[in-house]
XYZ file of C-alpha atoms in Angstrom:
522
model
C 13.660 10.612 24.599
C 15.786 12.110 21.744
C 14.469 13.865 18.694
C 16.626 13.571 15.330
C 15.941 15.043 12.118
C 17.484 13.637 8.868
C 17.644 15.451 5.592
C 19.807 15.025 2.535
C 19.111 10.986 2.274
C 20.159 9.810 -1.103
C 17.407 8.058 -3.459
C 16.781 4.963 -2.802
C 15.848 3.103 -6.010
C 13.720 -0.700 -6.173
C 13.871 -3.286 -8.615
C 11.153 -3.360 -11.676
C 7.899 -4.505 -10.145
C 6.700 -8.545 -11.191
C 4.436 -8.222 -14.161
C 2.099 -11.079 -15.126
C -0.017 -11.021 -18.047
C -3.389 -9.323 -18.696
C -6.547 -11.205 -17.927
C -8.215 -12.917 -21.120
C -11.392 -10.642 -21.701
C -13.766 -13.776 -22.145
C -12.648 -14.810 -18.406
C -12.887 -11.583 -16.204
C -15.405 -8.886 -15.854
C -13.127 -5.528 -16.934
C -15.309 -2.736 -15.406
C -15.407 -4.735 -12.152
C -11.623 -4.967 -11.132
C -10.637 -8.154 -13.313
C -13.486 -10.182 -11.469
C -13.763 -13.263 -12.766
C -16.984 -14.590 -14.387
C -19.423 -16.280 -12.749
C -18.622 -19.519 -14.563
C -15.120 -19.533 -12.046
C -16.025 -18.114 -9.071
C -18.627 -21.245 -9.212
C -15.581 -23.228 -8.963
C -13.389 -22.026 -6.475
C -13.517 -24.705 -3.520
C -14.304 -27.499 -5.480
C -10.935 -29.117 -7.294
C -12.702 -32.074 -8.343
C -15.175 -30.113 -10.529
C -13.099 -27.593 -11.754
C -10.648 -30.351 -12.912
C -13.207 -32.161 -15.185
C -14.443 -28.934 -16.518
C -10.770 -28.463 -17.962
C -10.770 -31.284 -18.923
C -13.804 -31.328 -21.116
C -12.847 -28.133 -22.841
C -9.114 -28.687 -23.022
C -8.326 -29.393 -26.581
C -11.862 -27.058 -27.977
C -10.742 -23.751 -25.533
C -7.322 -24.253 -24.082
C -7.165 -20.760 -22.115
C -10.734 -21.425 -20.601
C -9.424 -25.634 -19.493
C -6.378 -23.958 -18.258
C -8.538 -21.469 -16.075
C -10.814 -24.213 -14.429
C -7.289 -26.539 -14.258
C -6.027 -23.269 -12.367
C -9.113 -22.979 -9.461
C -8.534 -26.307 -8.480
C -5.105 -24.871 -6.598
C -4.975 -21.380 -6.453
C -7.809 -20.878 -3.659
C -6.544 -22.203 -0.489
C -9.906 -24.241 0.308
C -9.576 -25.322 -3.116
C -5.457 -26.500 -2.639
C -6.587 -28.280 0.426
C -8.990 -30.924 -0.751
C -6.769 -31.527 -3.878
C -4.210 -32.457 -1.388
C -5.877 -34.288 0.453
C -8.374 -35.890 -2.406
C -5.282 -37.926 -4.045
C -6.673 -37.332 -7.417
C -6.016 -39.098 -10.045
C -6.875 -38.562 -13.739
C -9.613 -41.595 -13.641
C -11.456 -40.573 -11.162
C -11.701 -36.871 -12.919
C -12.208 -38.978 -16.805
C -15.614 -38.169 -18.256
C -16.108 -40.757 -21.215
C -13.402 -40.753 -23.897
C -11.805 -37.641 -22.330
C -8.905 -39.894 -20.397
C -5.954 -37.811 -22.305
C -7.439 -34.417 -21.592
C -8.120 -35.722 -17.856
C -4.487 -36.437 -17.380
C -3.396 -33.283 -18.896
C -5.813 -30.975 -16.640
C -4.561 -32.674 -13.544
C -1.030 -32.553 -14.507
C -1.801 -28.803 -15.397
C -3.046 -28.296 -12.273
C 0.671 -29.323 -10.543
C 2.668 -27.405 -12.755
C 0.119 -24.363 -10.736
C 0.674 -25.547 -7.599
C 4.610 -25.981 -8.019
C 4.675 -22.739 -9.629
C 2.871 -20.998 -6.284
C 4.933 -22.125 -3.905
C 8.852 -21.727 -5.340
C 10.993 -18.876 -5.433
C 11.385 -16.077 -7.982
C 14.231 -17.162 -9.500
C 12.359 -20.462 -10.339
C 8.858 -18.553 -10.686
C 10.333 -17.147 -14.072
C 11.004 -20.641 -15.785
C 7.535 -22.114 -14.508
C 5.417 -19.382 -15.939
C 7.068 -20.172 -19.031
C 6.091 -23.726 -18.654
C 2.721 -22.738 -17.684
C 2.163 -19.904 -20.845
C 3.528 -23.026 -23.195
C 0.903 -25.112 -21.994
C -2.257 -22.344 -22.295
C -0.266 -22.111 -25.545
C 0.822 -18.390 -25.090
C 4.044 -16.297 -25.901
C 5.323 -14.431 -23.133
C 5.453 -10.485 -24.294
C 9.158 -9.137 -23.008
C 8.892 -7.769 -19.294
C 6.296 -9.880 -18.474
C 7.417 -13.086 -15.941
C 4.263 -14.968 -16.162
C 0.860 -15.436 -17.652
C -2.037 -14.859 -15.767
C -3.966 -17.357 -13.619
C -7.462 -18.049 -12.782
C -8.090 -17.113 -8.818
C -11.340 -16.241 -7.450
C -9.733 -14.551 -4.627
C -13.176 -13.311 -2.848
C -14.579 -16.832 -3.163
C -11.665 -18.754 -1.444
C -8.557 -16.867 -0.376
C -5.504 -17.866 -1.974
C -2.647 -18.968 0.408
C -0.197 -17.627 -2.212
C 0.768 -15.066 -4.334
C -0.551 -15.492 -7.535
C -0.702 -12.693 -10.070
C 1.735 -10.586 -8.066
C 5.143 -10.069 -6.656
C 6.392 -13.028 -4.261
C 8.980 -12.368 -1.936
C 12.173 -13.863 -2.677
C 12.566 -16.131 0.488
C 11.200 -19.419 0.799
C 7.503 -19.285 2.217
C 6.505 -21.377 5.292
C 2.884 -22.372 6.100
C 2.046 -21.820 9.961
C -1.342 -22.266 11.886
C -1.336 -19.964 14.820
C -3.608 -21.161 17.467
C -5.170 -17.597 19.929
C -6.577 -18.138 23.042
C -10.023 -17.058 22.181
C -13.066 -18.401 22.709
C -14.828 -18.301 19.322
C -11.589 -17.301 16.512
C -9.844 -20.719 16.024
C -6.686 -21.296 14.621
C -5.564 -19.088 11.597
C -3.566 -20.406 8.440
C -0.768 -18.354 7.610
C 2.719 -17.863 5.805
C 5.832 -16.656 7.383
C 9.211 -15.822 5.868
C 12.618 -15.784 7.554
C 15.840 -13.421 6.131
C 18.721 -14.578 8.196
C 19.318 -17.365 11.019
C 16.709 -17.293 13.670
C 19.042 -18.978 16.095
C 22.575 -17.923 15.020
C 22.141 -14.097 13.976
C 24.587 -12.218 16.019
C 22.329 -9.209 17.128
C 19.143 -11.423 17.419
C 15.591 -11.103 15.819
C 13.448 -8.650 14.309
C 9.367 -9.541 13.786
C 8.390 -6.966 11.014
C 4.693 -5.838 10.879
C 2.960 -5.091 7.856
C 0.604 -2.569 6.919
C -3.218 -2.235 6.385
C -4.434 -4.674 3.613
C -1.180 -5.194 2.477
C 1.556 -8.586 3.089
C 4.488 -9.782 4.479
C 6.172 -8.392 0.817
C 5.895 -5.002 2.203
C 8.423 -5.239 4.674
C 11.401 -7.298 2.241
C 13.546 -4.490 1.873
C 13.987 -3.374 5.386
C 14.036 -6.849 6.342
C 16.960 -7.495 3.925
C 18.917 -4.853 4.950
C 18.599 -5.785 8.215
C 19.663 -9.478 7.588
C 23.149 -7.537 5.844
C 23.256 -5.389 9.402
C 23.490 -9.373 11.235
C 19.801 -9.799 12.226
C 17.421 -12.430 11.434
C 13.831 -10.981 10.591
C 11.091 -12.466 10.426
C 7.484 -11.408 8.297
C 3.984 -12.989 8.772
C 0.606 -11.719 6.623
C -1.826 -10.966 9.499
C -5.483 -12.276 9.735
C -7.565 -12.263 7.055
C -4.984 -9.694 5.294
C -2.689 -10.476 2.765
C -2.601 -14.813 2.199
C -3.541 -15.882 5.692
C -6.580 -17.488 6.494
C -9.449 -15.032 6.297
C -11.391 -14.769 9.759
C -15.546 -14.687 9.586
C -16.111 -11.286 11.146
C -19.125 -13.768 12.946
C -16.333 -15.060 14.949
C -14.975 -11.798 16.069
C -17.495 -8.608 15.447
C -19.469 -8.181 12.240
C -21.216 -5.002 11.529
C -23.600 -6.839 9.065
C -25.255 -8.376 11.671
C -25.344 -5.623 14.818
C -22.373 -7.587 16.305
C -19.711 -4.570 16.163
C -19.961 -1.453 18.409
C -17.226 1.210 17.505
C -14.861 2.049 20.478
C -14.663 5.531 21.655
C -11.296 7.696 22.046
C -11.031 7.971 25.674
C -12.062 4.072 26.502
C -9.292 1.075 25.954
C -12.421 -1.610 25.486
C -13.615 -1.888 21.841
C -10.740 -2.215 19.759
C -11.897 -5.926 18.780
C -9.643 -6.375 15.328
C -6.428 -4.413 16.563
C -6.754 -7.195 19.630
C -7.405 -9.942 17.722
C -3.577 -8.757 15.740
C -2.106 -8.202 18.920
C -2.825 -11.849 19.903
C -2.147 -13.542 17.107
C 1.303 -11.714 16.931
C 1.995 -12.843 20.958
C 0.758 -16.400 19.793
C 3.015 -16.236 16.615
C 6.368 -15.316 18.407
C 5.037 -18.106 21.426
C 4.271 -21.199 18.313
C 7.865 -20.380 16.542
C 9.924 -20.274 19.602
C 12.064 -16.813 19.402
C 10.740 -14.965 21.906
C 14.265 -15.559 24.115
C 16.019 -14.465 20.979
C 13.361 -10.853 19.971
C 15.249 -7.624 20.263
C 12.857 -5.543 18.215
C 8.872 -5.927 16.923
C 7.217 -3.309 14.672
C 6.392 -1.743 11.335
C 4.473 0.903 9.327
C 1.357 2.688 9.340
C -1.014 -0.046 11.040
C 2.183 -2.128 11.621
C 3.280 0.798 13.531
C 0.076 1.103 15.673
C 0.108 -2.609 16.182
C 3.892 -1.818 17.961
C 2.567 0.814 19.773
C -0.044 -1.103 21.153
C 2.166 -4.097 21.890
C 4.465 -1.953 23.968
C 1.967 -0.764 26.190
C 0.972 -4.456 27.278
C 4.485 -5.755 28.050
C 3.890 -9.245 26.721
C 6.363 -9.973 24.473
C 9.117 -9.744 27.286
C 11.004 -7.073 29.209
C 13.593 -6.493 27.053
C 11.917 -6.012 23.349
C 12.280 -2.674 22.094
C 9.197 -1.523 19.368
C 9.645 0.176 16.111
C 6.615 2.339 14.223
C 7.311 4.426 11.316
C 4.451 6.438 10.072
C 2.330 4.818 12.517
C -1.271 5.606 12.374
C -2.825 6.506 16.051
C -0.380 9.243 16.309
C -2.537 12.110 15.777
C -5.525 13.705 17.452
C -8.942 12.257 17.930
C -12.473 13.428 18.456
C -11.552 15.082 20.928
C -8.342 17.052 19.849
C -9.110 16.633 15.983
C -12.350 17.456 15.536
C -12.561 17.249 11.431
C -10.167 14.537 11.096
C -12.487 12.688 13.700
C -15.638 13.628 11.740
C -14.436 12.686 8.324
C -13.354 9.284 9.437
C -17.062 9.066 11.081
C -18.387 9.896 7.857
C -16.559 7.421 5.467
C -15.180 4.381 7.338
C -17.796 4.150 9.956
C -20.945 4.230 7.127
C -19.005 1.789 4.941
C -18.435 -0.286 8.015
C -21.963 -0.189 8.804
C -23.499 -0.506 5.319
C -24.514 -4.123 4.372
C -22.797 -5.022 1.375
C -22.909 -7.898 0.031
C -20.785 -9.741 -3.094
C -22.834 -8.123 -6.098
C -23.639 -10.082 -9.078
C -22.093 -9.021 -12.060
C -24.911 -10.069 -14.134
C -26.968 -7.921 -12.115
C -25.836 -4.328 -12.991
C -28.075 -2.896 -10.260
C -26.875 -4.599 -7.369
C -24.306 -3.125 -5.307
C -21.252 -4.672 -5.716
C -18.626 -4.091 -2.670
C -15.680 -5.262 -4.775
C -15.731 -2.486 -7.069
C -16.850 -0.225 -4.797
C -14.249 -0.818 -2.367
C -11.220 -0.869 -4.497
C -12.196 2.056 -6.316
C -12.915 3.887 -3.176
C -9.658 3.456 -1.836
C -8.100 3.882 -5.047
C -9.831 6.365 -6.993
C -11.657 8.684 -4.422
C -11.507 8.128 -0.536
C -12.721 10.090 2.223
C -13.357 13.831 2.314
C -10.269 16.444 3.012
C -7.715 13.618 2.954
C -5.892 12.344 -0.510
C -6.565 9.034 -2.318
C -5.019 6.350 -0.230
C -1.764 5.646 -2.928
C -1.087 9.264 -2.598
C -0.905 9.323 1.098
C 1.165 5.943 0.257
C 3.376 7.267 -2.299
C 3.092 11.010 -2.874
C 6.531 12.100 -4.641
C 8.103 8.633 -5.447
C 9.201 8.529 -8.583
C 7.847 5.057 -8.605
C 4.291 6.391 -7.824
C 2.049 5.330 -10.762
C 4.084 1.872 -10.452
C 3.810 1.245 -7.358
C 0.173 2.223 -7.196
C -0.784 -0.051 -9.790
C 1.064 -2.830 -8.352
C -1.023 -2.267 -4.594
C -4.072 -2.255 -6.988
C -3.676 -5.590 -8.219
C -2.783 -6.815 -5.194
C -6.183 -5.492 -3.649
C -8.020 -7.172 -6.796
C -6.184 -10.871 -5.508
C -6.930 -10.143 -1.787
C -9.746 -9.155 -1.584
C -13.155 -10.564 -0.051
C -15.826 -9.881 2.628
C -13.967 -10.869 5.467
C -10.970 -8.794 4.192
C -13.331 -5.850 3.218
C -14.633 -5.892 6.717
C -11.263 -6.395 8.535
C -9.250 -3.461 6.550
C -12.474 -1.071 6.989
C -12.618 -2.035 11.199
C -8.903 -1.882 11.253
C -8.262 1.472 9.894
C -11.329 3.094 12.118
C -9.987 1.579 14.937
C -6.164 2.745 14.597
C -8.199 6.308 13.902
C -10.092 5.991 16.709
C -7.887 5.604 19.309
C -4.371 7.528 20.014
C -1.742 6.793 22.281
C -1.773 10.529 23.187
C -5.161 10.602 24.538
C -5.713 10.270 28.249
C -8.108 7.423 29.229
C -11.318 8.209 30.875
C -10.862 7.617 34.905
C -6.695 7.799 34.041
C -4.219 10.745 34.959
C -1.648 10.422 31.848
C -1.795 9.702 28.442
C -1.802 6.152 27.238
C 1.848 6.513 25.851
C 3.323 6.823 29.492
C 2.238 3.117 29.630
C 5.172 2.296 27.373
C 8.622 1.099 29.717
C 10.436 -0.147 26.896
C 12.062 1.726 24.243
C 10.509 3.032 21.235
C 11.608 4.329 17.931
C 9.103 6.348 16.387
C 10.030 7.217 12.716
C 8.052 9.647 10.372
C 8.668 11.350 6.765
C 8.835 15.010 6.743
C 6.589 14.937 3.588
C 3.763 12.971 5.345
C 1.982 15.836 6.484
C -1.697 15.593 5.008
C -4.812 15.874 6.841
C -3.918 13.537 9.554
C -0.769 15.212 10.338
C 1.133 12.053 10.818
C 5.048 13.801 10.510
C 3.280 17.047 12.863
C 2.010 14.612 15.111
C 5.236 12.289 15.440
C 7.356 15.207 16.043
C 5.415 16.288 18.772
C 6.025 12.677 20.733
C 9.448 13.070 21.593
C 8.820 16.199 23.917
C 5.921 14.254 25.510
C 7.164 11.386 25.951
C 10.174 13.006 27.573
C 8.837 14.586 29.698
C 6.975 11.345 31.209
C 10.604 10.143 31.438
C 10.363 6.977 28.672
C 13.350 6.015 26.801
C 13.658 6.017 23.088
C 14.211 8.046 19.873
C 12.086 10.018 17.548
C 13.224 10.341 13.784
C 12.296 12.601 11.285
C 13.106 12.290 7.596
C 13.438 12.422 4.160
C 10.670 10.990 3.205
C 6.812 9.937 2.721
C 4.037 7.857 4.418
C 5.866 4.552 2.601
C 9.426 4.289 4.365
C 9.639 1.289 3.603
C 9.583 1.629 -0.356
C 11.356 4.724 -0.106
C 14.002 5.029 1.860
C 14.557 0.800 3.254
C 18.325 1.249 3.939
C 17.814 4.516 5.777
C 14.897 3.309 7.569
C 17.146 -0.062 8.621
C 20.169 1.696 9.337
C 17.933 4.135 12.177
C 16.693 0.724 13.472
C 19.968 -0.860 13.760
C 21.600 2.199 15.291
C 18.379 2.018 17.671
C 18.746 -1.818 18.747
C 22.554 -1.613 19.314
C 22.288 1.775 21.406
C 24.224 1.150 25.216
C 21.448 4.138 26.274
C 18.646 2.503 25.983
C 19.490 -0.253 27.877
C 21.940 -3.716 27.539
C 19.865 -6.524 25.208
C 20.275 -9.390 27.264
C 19.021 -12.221 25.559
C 21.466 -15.367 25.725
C 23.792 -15.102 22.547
C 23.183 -12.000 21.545
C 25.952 -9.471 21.234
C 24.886 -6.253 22.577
């Protein structure tokens, strides 16, 4: 197990982030994250009547019409039954309102062709789509923006943020569990998942993030020769959302928290690593997978995944900043109690979708969002700045991850982001299991690359901890390379080529063993 440090990395700089256009004032509640009004979130599920509300108020209030034309295919319940439904504009036509009928529901497919094409296309349909709310696009911004009640019913695409440039695929993953069924998702490929020469890479992406996260790397890769795929994970980023019911919800006594020296308990990291196994099983590449992994909670997810052997003898697992790294209750005594005293209350506390009408009530939108964004638990930074902390991108990039938070999120997000990231606290590959000799990361045959940033050092002491792995793991004779850089907790946005050229170098290395998947050059 080799340890390599890496300083002196040139700057890696992105692309301007995808702007669309403010929220109208008269449609979204400002001091509550851009919610919108009551009058929409009423609508989202139901095509049929948000189509004859635009319709009735499409030639009095044109940016109101084109909001209620808008919920009819933004929410993915919503996009369903409009499929399905046919519609047509008489069977939406109020009395004398036949024109404005057929204008709504043509409207309304403008939307849905806009969601689901590329970004190079994106650009021409939002100008379609501000011409018809009647609108001038102000310079740098690539659309206007569009009604989606995302707490209500869960979009299944991007819609006021940044899309990834490859085309989108819909997939339902069925798990072999008794009460989750099967989970509506999107996948993107980069590459040829039969014909790349060094084979393919499943990318993992972070905690409440999407499959966006990981373009990039995943790029990069596909100019290195490998074909990568990226899925949004349950009830995260546009896949289905999951009723914590079904799994383990706090809200109703159904959720006990795992303890660090047990390997029963982790319910939502399990629930990933089986929908990832059933993912690679539904598409067909598991012959053809050289490498599965990812950052922060992608990187725990890799960890995990390694430790069960399931994805085949031959995978090697990538983590870079990967959370369950450090020290638990038992070797990290504050971190431990600070996590008890801010994830696990939230997790615990019943909150339910406020009413913004009701200034009293609690409302767990607002109250999540700004948590994570504007405070965050005690003697550990505000999540962006653990994200990224000296990017010169910061403030960007932070506002960006806020709006996509606004578009995501929802109970059963809220409750599978807050379980997630006290779970991958919780537990820690370096901690020895109760009745077990060695630590949990002596499970792991297969080799691992383990990246960190040298400036990712805060209270959880994810670079301290990282650095510490190579010498332990070595010394339990495991294969595999430990990498320390120039960077923060967000390798991926900061340093993508560097990050892809470590994996690469990783994958194609004779010493940690010959890939032997049929047509794949080693």
């Amino acid at each position: 197990m080799e340890l390599r440090r890496l300083g002196g990395l040139e700057a890696e700089h992105g692309g301007a982030v995808w702007q669309a256009g403010a929220a109208p004032t008269s449609l979204v509640s400002a001091h509550n994250e851009d919610r919108p009004i009551r009058v929409l979130r009423d609508l989202a599920g139901d095509p049929i009547a948000a189509l004859r509300a635009a319709a009735a108020e499409w030639s009095s209030n044109r940016i109101r019409a084109t909001a209620f034309a808008e919920m009819a295919v933004t929410g993915r319940r919503a996009r369903q039954t409009y499929r399905r439904a046919g519609l047509r504009a008489a069977d939406l036509a109020p009395p004398g309102l036949s024109l404005e009928s057929e204008a709504a529901l043509g409207y309304a497919e403008l939307v849905d062709t806009y969601l689901g094409s590329a970004p190079r296309e994106r650009r021409a349909h939002g100008a379609t789509l501000a011409h018809h709310k009647q609108l001038v696009l102000p310079p740098g911004i690539d659309a206007p923006w569009l009604a989606v009640a995302g707490e209500v019913d869960a979009p299944r695409r991007p819609v006021n943020v940044g899309v990834t440039s490859h085309e989108q695929h819909d997939i339902v993953v069925r798990l072999p569990h008794e009460t989750v069924g099967p989970i509506a998702t999107r996948y993107v490929v980069v590459g040829d998942l039969e014909k790349s020469p060094h084979g393919v890479i499943l990318l993992l992406h972070g905690l409440g993030s999407r499959l966006e996260e990981t373009e990039r790397v995943a790029d990069a890769l596909g100019e290195l020769g490998y074909a990568v795929l990226a899925v949004d994970l349950p009830s995260q980023g546009y896949a289905e959302r999951v009723s914590p019911a079904a799994i383990a919800d706090p809200t109703l006594g159904t959720y006990y928290t795992p303890t660090w020296h047990s390997d029963s308990g982790y319910t939502y990291l399990s629930l990933n690593e089986a929908f990832i196994e059933a993912f690679v099983e539904q598409l067909g590449v598991k012959e053809r997978l050289v490498g599965v992994g990812g950052g922060s909670l992608g990187g725990t997810l890799a960890l995990r995944l390694a430790m069960t052997h399931r994805l085949g003898p031959t995978v090697r697992y990538l983590a870079w900043s990967p959370g369950s790294v450090w020290g638990t209750q038992q070797t990290n005594y504050v971190n431990w109690a600070a996590i008890e005293a801010t994830l696990g209350t939230r997790l615990f506390a019943k909150e339910l979708l406020g009413d913004d009408h009701a200034p009293t009530d609690l409302d767990s939108r607002r109250d999540y969002i700004s948590w994570v964004f504007d405070s965050g638990p005690p003697f550990i930074q505000r999540q962006p700045k653990l994200w990224y902390k000296g990017i010169a991108r910061e403030e960007e990039l932070t506002l960006s991850a806020r709006r996509d938070r606004r578009e995501l999120y929802g109970f059963e997000h809220r409750i599978a982001c807050l379980a997630l990231a006290y779970e991958q606290t919780i537990y820690s590959v370096c901690e020895v299991v109760k009745g077990e000799a060695t630590p949990r990361y002596a499970r792991i045959l297969n080799p691992m690359l383990v990246i960190a940033g040298s400036r990712d050092d805060d209270a959880l002491d994810i670079h301290r901890e990282v650095g510490k792995l190579a010498d332990r793991m070595r010394r339990h004779g495991r294969r595999g390379r430990v990498v320390l850089l120039d960077s923060c907790h967000s390798i991926h946005d900061e340093r993508p080529r560097a990050l892809a050229v470590e994996i690469d170098s990783f994958l194609r290395d004779p010493a940690m063993g010959v890939l032997s998947r049929p047509g794949i050059s080693g």
